[in-house]
mmCIF file of C-alpha atoms in Angstrom:
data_model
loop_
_atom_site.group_PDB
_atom_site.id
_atom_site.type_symbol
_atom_site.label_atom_id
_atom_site.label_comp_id
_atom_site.label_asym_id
_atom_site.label_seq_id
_atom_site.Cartn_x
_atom_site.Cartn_y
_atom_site.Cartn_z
ATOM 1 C CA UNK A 1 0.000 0.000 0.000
ATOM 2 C CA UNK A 2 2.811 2.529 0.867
ATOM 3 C CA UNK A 3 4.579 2.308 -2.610
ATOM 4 C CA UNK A 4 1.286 2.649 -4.156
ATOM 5 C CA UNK A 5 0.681 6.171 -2.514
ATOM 6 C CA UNK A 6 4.134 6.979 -3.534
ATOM 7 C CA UNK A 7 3.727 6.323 -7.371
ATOM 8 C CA UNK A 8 0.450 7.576 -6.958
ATOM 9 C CA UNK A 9 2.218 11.254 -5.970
ATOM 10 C CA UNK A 10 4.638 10.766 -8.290
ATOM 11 C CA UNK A 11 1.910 10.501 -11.087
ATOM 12 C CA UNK A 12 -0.062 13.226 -10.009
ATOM 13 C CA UNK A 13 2.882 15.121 -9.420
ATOM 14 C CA UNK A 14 3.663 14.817 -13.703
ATOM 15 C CA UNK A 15 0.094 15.699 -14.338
ATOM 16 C CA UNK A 16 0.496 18.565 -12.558
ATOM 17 C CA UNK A 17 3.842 19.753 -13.839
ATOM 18 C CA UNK A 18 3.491 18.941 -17.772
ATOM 19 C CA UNK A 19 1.133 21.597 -18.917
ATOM 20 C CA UNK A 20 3.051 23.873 -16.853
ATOM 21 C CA UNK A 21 6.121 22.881 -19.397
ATOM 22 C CA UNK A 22 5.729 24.928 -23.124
ATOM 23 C CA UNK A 23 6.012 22.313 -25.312
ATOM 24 C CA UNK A 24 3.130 22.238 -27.941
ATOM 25 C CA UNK A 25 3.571 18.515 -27.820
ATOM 26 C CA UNK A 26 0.671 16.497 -27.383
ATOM 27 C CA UNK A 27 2.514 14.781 -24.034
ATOM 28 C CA UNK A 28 2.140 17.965 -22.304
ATOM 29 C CA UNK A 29 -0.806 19.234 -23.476
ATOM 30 C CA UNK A 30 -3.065 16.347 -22.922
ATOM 31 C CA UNK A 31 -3.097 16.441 -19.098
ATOM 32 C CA UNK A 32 -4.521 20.064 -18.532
ATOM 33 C CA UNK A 33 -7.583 18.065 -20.016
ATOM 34 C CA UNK A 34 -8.160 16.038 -16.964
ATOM 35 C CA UNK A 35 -7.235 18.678 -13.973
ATOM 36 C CA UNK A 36 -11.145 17.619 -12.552
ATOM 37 C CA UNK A 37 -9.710 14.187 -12.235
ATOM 38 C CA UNK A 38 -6.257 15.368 -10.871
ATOM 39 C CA UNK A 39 -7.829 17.346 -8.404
ATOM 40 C CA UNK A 40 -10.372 14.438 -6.909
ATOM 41 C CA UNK A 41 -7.446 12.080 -7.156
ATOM 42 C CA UNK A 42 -5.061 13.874 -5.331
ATOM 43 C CA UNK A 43 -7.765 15.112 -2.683
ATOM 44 C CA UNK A 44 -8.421 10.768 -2.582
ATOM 45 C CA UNK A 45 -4.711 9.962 -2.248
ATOM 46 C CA UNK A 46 -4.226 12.849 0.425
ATOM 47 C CA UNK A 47 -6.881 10.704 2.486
ATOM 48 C CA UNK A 48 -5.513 7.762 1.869
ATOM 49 C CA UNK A 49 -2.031 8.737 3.189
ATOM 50 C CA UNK A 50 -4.018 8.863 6.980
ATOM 51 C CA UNK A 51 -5.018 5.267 6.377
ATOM 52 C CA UNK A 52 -1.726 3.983 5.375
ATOM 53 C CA UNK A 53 0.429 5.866 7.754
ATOM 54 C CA UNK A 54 3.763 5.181 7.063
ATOM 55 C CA UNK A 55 6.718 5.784 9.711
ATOM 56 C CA UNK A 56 8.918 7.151 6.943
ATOM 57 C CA UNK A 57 9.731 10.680 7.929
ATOM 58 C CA UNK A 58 9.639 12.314 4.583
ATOM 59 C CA UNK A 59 6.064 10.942 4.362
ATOM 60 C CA UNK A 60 4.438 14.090 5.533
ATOM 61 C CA UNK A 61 6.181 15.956 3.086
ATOM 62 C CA UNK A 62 4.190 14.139 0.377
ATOM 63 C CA UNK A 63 1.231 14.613 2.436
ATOM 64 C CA UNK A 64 1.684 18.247 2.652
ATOM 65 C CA UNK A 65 2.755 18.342 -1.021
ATOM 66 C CA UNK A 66 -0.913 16.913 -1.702
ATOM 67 C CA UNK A 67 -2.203 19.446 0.158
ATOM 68 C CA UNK A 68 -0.699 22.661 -1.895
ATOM 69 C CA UNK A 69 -1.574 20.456 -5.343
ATOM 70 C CA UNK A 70 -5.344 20.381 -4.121
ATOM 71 C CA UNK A 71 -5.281 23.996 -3.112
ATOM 72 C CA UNK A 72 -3.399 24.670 -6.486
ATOM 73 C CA UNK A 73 -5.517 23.302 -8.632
ATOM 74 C CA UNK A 74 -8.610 23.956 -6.522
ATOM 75 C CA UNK A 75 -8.104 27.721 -6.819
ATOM 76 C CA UNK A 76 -8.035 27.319 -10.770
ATOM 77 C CA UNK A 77 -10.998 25.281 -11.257
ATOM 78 C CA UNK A 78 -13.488 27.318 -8.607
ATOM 79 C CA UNK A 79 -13.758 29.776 -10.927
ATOM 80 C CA UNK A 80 -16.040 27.493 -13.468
ATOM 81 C CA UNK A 81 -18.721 26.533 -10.771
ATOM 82 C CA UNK A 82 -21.294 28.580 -9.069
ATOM 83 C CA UNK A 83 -18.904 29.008 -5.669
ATOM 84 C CA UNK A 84 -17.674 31.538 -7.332
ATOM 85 C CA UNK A 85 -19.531 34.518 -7.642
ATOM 86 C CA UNK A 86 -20.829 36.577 -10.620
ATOM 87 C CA UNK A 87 -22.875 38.877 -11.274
ATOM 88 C CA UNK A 88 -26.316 37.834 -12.585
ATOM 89 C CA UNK A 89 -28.285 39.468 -15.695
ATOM 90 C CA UNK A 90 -31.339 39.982 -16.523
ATOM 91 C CA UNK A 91 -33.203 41.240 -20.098
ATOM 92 C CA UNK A 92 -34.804 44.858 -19.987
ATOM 93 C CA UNK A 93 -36.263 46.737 -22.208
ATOM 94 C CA UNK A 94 -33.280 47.448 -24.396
ATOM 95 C CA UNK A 95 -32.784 43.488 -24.841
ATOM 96 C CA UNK A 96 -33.109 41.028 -27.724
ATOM 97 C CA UNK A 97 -35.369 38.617 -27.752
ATOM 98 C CA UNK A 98 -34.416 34.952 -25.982
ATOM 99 C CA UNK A 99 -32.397 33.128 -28.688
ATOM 100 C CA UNK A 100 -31.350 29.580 -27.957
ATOM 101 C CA UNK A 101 -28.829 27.117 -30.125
ATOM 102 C CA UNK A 102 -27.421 23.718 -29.642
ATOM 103 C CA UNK A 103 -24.056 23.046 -31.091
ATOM 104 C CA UNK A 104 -23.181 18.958 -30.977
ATOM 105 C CA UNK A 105 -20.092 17.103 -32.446
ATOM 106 C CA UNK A 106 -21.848 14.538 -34.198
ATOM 107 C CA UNK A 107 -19.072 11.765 -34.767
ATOM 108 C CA UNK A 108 -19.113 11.237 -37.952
ATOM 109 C CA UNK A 109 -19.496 7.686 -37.680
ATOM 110 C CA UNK A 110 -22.483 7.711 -35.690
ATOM 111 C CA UNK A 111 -25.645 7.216 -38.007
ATOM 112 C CA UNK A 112 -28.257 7.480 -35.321
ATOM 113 C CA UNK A 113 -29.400 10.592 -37.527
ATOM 114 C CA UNK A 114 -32.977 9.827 -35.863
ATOM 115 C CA UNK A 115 -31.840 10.332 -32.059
ATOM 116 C CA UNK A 116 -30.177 13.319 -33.383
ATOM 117 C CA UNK A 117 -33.164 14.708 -35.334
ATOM 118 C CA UNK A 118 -35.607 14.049 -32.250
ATOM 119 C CA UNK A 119 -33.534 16.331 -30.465
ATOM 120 C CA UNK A 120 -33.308 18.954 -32.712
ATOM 121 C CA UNK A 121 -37.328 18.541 -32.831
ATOM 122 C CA UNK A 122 -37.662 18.298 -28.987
ATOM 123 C CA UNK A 123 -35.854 21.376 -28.314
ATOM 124 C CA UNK A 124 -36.671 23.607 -30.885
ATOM 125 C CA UNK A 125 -33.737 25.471 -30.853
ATOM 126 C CA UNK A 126 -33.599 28.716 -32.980
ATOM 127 C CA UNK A 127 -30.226 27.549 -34.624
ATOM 128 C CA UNK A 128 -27.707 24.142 -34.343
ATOM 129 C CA UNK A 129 -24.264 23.424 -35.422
ATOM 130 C CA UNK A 130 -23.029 19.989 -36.406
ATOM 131 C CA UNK A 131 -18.755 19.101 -36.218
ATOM 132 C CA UNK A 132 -17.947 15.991 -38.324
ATOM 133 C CA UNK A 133 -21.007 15.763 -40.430
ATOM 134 C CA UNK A 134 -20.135 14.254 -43.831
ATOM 135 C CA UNK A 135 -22.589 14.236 -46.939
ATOM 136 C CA UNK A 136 -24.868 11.057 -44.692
ATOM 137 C CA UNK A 137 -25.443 13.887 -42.305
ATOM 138 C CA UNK A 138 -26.334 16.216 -44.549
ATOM 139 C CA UNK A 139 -28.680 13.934 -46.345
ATOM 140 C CA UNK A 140 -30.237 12.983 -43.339
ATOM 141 C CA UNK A 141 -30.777 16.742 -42.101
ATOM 142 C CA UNK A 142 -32.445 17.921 -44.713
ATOM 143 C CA UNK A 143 -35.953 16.666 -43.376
ATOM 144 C CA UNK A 144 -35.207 19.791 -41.012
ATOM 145 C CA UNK A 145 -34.634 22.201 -43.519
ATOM 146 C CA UNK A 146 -38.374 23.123 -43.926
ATOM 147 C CA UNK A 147 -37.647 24.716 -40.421
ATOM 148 C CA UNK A 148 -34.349 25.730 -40.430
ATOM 149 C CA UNK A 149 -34.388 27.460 -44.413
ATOM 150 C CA UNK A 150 -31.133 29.468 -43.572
ATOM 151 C CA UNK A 151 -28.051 26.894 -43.297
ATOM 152 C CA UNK A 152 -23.934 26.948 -44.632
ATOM 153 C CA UNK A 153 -22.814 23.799 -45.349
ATOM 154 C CA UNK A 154 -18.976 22.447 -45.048
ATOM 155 C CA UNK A 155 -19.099 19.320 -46.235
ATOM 156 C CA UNK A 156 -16.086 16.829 -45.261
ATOM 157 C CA UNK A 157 -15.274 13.105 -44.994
ATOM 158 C CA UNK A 158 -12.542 13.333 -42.586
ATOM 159 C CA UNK A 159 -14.266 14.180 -39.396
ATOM 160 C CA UNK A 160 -14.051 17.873 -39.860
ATOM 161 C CA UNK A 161 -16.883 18.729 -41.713
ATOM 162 C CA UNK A 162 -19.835 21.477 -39.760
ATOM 163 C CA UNK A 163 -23.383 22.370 -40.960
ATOM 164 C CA UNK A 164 -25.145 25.644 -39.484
ATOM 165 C CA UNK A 165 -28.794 26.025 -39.519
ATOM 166 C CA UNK A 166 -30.892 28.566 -38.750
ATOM 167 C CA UNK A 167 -34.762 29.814 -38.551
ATOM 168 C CA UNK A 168 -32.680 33.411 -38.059
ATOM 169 C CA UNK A 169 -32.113 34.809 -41.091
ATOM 170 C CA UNK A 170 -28.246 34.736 -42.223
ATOM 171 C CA UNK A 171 -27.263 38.013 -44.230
ATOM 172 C CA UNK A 172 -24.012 37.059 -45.231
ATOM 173 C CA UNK A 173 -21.322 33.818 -43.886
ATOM 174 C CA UNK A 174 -18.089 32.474 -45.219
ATOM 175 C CA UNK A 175 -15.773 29.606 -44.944
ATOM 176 C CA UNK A 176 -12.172 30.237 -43.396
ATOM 177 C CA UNK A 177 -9.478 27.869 -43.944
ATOM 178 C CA UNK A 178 -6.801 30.018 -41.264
ATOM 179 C CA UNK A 179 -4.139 27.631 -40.616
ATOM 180 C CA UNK A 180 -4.784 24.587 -43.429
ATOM 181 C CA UNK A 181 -7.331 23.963 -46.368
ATOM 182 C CA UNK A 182 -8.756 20.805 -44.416
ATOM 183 C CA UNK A 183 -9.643 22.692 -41.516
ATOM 184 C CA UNK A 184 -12.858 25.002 -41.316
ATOM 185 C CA UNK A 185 -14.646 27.496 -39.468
ATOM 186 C CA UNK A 186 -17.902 28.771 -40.368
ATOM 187 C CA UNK A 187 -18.272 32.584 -39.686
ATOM 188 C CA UNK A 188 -22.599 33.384 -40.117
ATOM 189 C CA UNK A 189 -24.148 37.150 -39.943
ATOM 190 C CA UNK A 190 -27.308 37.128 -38.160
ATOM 191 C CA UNK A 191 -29.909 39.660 -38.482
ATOM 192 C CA UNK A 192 -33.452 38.522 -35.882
ATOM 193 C CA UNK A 193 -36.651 39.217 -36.295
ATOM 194 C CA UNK A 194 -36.465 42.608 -33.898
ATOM 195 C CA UNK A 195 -33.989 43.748 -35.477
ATOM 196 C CA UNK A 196 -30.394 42.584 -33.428
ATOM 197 C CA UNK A 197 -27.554 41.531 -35.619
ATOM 198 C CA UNK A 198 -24.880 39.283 -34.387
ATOM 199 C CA UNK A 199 -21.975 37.005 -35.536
ATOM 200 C CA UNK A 200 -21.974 33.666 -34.794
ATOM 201 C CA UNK A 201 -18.438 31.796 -35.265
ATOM 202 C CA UNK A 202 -18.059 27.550 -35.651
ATOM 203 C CA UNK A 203 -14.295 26.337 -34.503
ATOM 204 C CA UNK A 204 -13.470 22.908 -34.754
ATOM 205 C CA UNK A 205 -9.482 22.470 -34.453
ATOM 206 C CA UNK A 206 -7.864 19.403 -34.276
ATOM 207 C CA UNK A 207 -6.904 17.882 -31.097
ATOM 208 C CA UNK A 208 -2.857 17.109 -29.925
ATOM 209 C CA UNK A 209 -3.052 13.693 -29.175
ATOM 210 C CA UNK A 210 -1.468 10.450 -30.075
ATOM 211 C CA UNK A 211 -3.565 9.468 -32.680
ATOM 212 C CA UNK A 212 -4.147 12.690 -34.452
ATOM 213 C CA UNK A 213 -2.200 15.855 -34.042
ATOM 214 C CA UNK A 214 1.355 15.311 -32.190
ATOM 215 C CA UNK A 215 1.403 18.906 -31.485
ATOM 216 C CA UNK A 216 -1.233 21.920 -30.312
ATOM 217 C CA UNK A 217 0.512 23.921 -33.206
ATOM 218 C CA UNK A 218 -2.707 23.265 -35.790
ATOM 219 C CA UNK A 219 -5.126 23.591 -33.006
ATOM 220 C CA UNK A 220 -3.724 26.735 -31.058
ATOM 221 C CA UNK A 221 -2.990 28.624 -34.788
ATOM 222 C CA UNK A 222 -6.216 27.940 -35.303
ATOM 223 C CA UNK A 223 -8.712 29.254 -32.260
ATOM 224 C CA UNK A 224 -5.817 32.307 -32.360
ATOM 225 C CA UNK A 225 -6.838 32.865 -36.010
ATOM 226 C CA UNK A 226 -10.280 33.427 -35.244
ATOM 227 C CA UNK A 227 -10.007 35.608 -32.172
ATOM 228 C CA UNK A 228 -7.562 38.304 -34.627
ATOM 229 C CA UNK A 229 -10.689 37.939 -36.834
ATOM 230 C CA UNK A 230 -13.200 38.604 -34.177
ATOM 231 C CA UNK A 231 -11.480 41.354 -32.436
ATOM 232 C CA UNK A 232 -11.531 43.102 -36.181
ATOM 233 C CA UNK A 233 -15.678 42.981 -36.240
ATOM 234 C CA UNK A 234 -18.299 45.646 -34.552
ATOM 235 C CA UNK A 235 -20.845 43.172 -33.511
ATOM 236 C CA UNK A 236 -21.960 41.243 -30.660
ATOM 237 C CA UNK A 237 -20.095 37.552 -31.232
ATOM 238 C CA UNK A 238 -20.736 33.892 -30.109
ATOM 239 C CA UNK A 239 -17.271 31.507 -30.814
ATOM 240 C CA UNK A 240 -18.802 27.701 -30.011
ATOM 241 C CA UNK A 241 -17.262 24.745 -31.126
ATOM 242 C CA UNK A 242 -15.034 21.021 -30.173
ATOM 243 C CA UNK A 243 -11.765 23.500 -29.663
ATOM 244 C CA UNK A 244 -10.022 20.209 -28.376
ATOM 245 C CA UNK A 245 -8.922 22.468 -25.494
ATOM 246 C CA UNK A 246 -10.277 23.709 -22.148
ATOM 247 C CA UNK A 247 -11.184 26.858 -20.503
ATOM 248 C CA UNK A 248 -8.137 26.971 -18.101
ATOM 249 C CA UNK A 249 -5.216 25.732 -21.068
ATOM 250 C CA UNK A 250 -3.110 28.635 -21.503
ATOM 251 C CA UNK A 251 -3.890 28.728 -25.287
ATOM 252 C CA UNK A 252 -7.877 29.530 -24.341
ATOM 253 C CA UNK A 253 -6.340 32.147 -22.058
ATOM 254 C CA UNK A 254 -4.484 33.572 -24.588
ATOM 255 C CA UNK A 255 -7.581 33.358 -26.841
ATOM 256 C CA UNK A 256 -10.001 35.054 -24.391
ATOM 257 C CA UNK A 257 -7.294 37.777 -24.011
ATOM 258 C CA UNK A 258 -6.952 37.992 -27.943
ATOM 259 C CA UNK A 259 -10.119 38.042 -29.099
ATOM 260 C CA UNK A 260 -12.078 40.264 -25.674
ATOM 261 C CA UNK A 261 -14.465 38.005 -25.682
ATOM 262 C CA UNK A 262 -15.701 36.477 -22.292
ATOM 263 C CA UNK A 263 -16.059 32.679 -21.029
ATOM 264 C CA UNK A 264 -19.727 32.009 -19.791
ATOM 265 C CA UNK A 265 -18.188 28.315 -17.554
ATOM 266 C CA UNK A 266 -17.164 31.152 -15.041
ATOM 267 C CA UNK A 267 -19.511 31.234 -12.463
ATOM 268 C CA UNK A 268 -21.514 28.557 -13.682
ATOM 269 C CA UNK A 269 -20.284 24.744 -14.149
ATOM 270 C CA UNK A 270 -17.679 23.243 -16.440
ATOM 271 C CA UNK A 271 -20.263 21.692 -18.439
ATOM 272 C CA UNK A 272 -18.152 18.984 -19.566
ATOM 273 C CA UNK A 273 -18.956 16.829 -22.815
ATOM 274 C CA UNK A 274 -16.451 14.382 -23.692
ATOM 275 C CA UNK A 275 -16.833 11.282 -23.753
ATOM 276 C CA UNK A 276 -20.236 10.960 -23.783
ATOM 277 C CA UNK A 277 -20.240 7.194 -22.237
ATOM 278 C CA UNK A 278 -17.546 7.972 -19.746
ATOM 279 C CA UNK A 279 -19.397 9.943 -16.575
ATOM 280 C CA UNK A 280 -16.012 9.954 -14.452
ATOM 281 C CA UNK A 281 -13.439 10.215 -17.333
ATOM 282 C CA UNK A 282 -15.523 13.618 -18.915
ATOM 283 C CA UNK A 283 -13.515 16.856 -20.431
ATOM 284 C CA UNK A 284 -15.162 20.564 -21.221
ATOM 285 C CA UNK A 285 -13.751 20.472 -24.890
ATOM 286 C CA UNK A 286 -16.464 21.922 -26.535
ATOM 287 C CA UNK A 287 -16.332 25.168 -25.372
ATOM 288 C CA UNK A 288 -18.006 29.627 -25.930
ATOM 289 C CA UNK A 289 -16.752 32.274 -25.859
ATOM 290 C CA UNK A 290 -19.024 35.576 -26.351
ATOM 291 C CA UNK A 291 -18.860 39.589 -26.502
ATOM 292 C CA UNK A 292 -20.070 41.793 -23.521
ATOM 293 C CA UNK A 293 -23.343 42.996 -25.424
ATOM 294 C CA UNK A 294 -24.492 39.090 -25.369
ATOM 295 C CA UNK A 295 -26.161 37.603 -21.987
ATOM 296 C CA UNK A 296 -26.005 34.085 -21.040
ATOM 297 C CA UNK A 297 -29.212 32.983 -19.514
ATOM 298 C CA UNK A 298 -28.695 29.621 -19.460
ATOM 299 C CA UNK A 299 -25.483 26.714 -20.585
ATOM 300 C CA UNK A 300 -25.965 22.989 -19.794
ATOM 301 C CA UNK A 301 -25.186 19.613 -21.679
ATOM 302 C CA UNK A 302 -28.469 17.733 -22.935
ATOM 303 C CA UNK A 303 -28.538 13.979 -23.618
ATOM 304 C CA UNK A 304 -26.189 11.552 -25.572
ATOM 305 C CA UNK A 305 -27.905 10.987 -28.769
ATOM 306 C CA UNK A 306 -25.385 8.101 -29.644
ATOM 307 C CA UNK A 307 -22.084 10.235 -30.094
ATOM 308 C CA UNK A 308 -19.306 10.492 -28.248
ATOM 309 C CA UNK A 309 -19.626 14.078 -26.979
ATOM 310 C CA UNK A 310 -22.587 15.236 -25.297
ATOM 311 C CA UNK A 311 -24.365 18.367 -27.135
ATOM 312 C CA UNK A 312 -24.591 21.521 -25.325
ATOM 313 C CA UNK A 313 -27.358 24.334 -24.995
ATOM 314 C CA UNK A 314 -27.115 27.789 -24.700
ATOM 315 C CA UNK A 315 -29.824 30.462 -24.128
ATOM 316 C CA UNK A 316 -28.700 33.998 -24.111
ATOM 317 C CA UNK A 317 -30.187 37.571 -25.326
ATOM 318 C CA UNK A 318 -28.073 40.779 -26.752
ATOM 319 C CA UNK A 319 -27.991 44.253 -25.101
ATOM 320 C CA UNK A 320 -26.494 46.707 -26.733
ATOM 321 C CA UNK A 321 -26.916 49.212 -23.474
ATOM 322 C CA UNK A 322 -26.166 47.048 -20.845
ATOM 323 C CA UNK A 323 -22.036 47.968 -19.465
ATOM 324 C CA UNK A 324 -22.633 45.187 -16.727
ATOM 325 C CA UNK A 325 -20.397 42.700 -18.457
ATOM 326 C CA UNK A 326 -16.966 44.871 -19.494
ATOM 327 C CA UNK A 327 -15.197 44.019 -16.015
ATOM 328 C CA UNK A 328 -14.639 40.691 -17.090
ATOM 329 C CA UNK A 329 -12.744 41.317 -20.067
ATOM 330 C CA UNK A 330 -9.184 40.942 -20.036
ATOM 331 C CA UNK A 331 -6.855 41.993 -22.868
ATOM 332 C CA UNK A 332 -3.878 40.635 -23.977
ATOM 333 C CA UNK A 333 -0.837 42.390 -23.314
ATOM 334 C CA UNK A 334 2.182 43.586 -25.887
ATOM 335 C CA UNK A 335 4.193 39.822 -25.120
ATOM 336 C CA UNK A 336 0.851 38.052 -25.165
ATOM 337 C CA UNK A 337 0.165 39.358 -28.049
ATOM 338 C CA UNK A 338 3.394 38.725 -29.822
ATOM 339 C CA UNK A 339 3.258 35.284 -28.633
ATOM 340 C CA UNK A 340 -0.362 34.791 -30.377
ATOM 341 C CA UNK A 341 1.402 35.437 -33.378
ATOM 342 C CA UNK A 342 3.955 33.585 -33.031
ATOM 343 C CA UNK A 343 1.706 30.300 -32.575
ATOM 344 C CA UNK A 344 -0.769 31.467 -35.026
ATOM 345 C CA UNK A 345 2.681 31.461 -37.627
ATOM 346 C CA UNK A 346 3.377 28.126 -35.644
ATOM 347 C CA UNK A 347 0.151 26.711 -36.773
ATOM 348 C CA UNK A 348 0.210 27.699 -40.232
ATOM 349 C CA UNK A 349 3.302 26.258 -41.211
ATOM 350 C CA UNK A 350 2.909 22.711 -39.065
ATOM 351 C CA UNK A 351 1.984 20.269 -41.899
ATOM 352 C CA UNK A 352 -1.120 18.222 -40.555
ATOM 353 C CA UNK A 353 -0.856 14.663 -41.469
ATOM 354 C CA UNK A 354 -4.879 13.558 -42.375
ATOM 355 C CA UNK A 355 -6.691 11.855 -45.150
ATOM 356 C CA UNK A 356 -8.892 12.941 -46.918
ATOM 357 C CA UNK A 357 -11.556 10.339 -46.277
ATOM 358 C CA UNK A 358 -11.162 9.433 -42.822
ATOM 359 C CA UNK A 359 -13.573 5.452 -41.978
ATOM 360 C CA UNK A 360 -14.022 4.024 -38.628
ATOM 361 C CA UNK A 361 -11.459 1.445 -37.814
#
């Protein structure tokens, strides 16, 4: 029992330490995914140090050192649930309408197009975007079209093609290849019916792992990509997406910063979404990011419709007059900013390995 506590901190100890390291390597950016699980592991192991109780004197120096790693990464992931405080809004007079959307990454090898369309159906959201829908998807979404008539379609086979649809009428969106001609986003201008005009932005990077990306280059170039292109437009702006990243990574810090735009998780819950079948083993991946003239209302994963990420909702309203919001803006600084172009240049010039036509193994 005693030398399993001690690999134990050892382990969690490396978990810890590697995304602190700035490697764009997939080996230390893969572990800031899991700091929920670091942090109840460690707070586990710290427990289970009183039950072993070892007569080693350096013992209580791991013990202690479990301590500071719980309070360490404690103090980073309070901020995204409701113990820590924000300040609440509420529509007035000056506000849009409510507008709701669900965004979902489909898996492109999931044909349960029925569970998918139910949903849709169910929840009658005013627009939905789709990551990894291929040309099946897209055939089998059209039987929504009759109430969705406004839609912009990337169609791809290798598990990063997106579909927008909207009953809100689009009066202009584009395709953006930033970093490589295999990678999209979707950028949509949204005019309602009372008149409010917003941008809505779909990201879908791909992931550092060891089965995809070895680095964060593609993936960090990317999301950086799109905040220089947000920060250049005079509208209120939603980002949503699979970023294959999470809200505390530095490289969503450093988009936040870049792009002015504020993360709704603070204050409110992680709202985690990968994997789907995996309760305890869950990552926030698919994050939002949104201007200070848009209101969340509400942000919560619905049910698995037979993919592996969970879709997420989002109900929110613009106000143009409302000033409640600016304080939690932060802006990037002259090195920050250097160092988003720097990675954006990073990302550009890191030759992604995919196919083309990506099939299930």
């Amino acid at each position: 029992m005693p030398t399993f506590y001690y690999i134990l901190v050892i382990l969690l100890f490396l978990f810890s330490a590697f995304p602190r390291i700035p490697s764009q390597h997939w080996v230390f950016r893969v572990p800031d995914f899991g700091k929920i699980q670091v942090t109840i592991i460690t707070f586990l192991v710290f427990l289970m140090g009183f039950v072993i109780k070892s007569s080693l004197l350096y013992f209580w120096y791991f013990q202690g050192f479990l301590l500071l790693l719980f309070i360490y990464h404690g103090l980073i992931l309070v901020k995204y649930t409701p113990l820590y405080r924000i300040r609440k809004h509420v529509s007035g007079k000056n506000s849009s309408g409510k507008i709701h959307f669900i965004s979902a990454n489909i898996y492109q090898f999931n044909t349960d197009y029925e569970s998918f369309i139910r949903l849709i159906n169910t929840c009658k959201p005013d627009m939905f975007l789709t990551m990894e829908s291929n040309s099946g998807w897209e055939n089998a979404l059209q039987v929504l079209e009759k109430d969705y008539p406004y839609h912009h379609k990337v169609t791809l086979e290798n598990t990063y093609g997106m579909h927008f649809y909207s009953k809100i009428y689009i009066e202009e969106s584009k395709t953006h290849f930033f970093v490589a001609d295999d990678i999209p986003s979707i950028e949509a201008h949204l005019k309602t019916d009372d008149g409010y005009r917003f941008v809505f932005f779909e990201v879908h990077p791909p992931p550092p792992s060891p089965t995809e990306e070895e680095t964060s280059k593609e993936r960090d170039g990317d999301l950086l990509c799109t905040a220089k292109r947000v920060i250049q437009i005079n509208k209120p702006v939603i980002v949503v997406g699979d970023f294959n990243n999470v809200a505390w990574s530095k490289s969503s810090i450093l988009f936040r910063k870049t792009s002015e735009l504020i993360d709704p998780r603070i204050g409110r819950a992680f709202v985690s979404t990968f994997h789907a079948k995996y309760k305890l083993f869950r990552f926030p991946i698919d994050l939002m990011f949104h201007s200070e003239d848009i209101f969340i209302e509400e942000l919560k994963t619905l049910e698995n419709f037979g993919s592996d990420h969970l879709p997420v909702y989002c109900k929110f309203f613009i106000d143009h007059k409302n000033t409640e919001q600016e304080e939690q803006i932060e802006t990037a600084d002259s090195e920050e900013r250097k160092e988003a172009e720097e990675m954006i240049e990073e990302g550009k010039n890191e030759d992604g390995e995919r196919e083309a036509v990506v099939r299930e193994d």
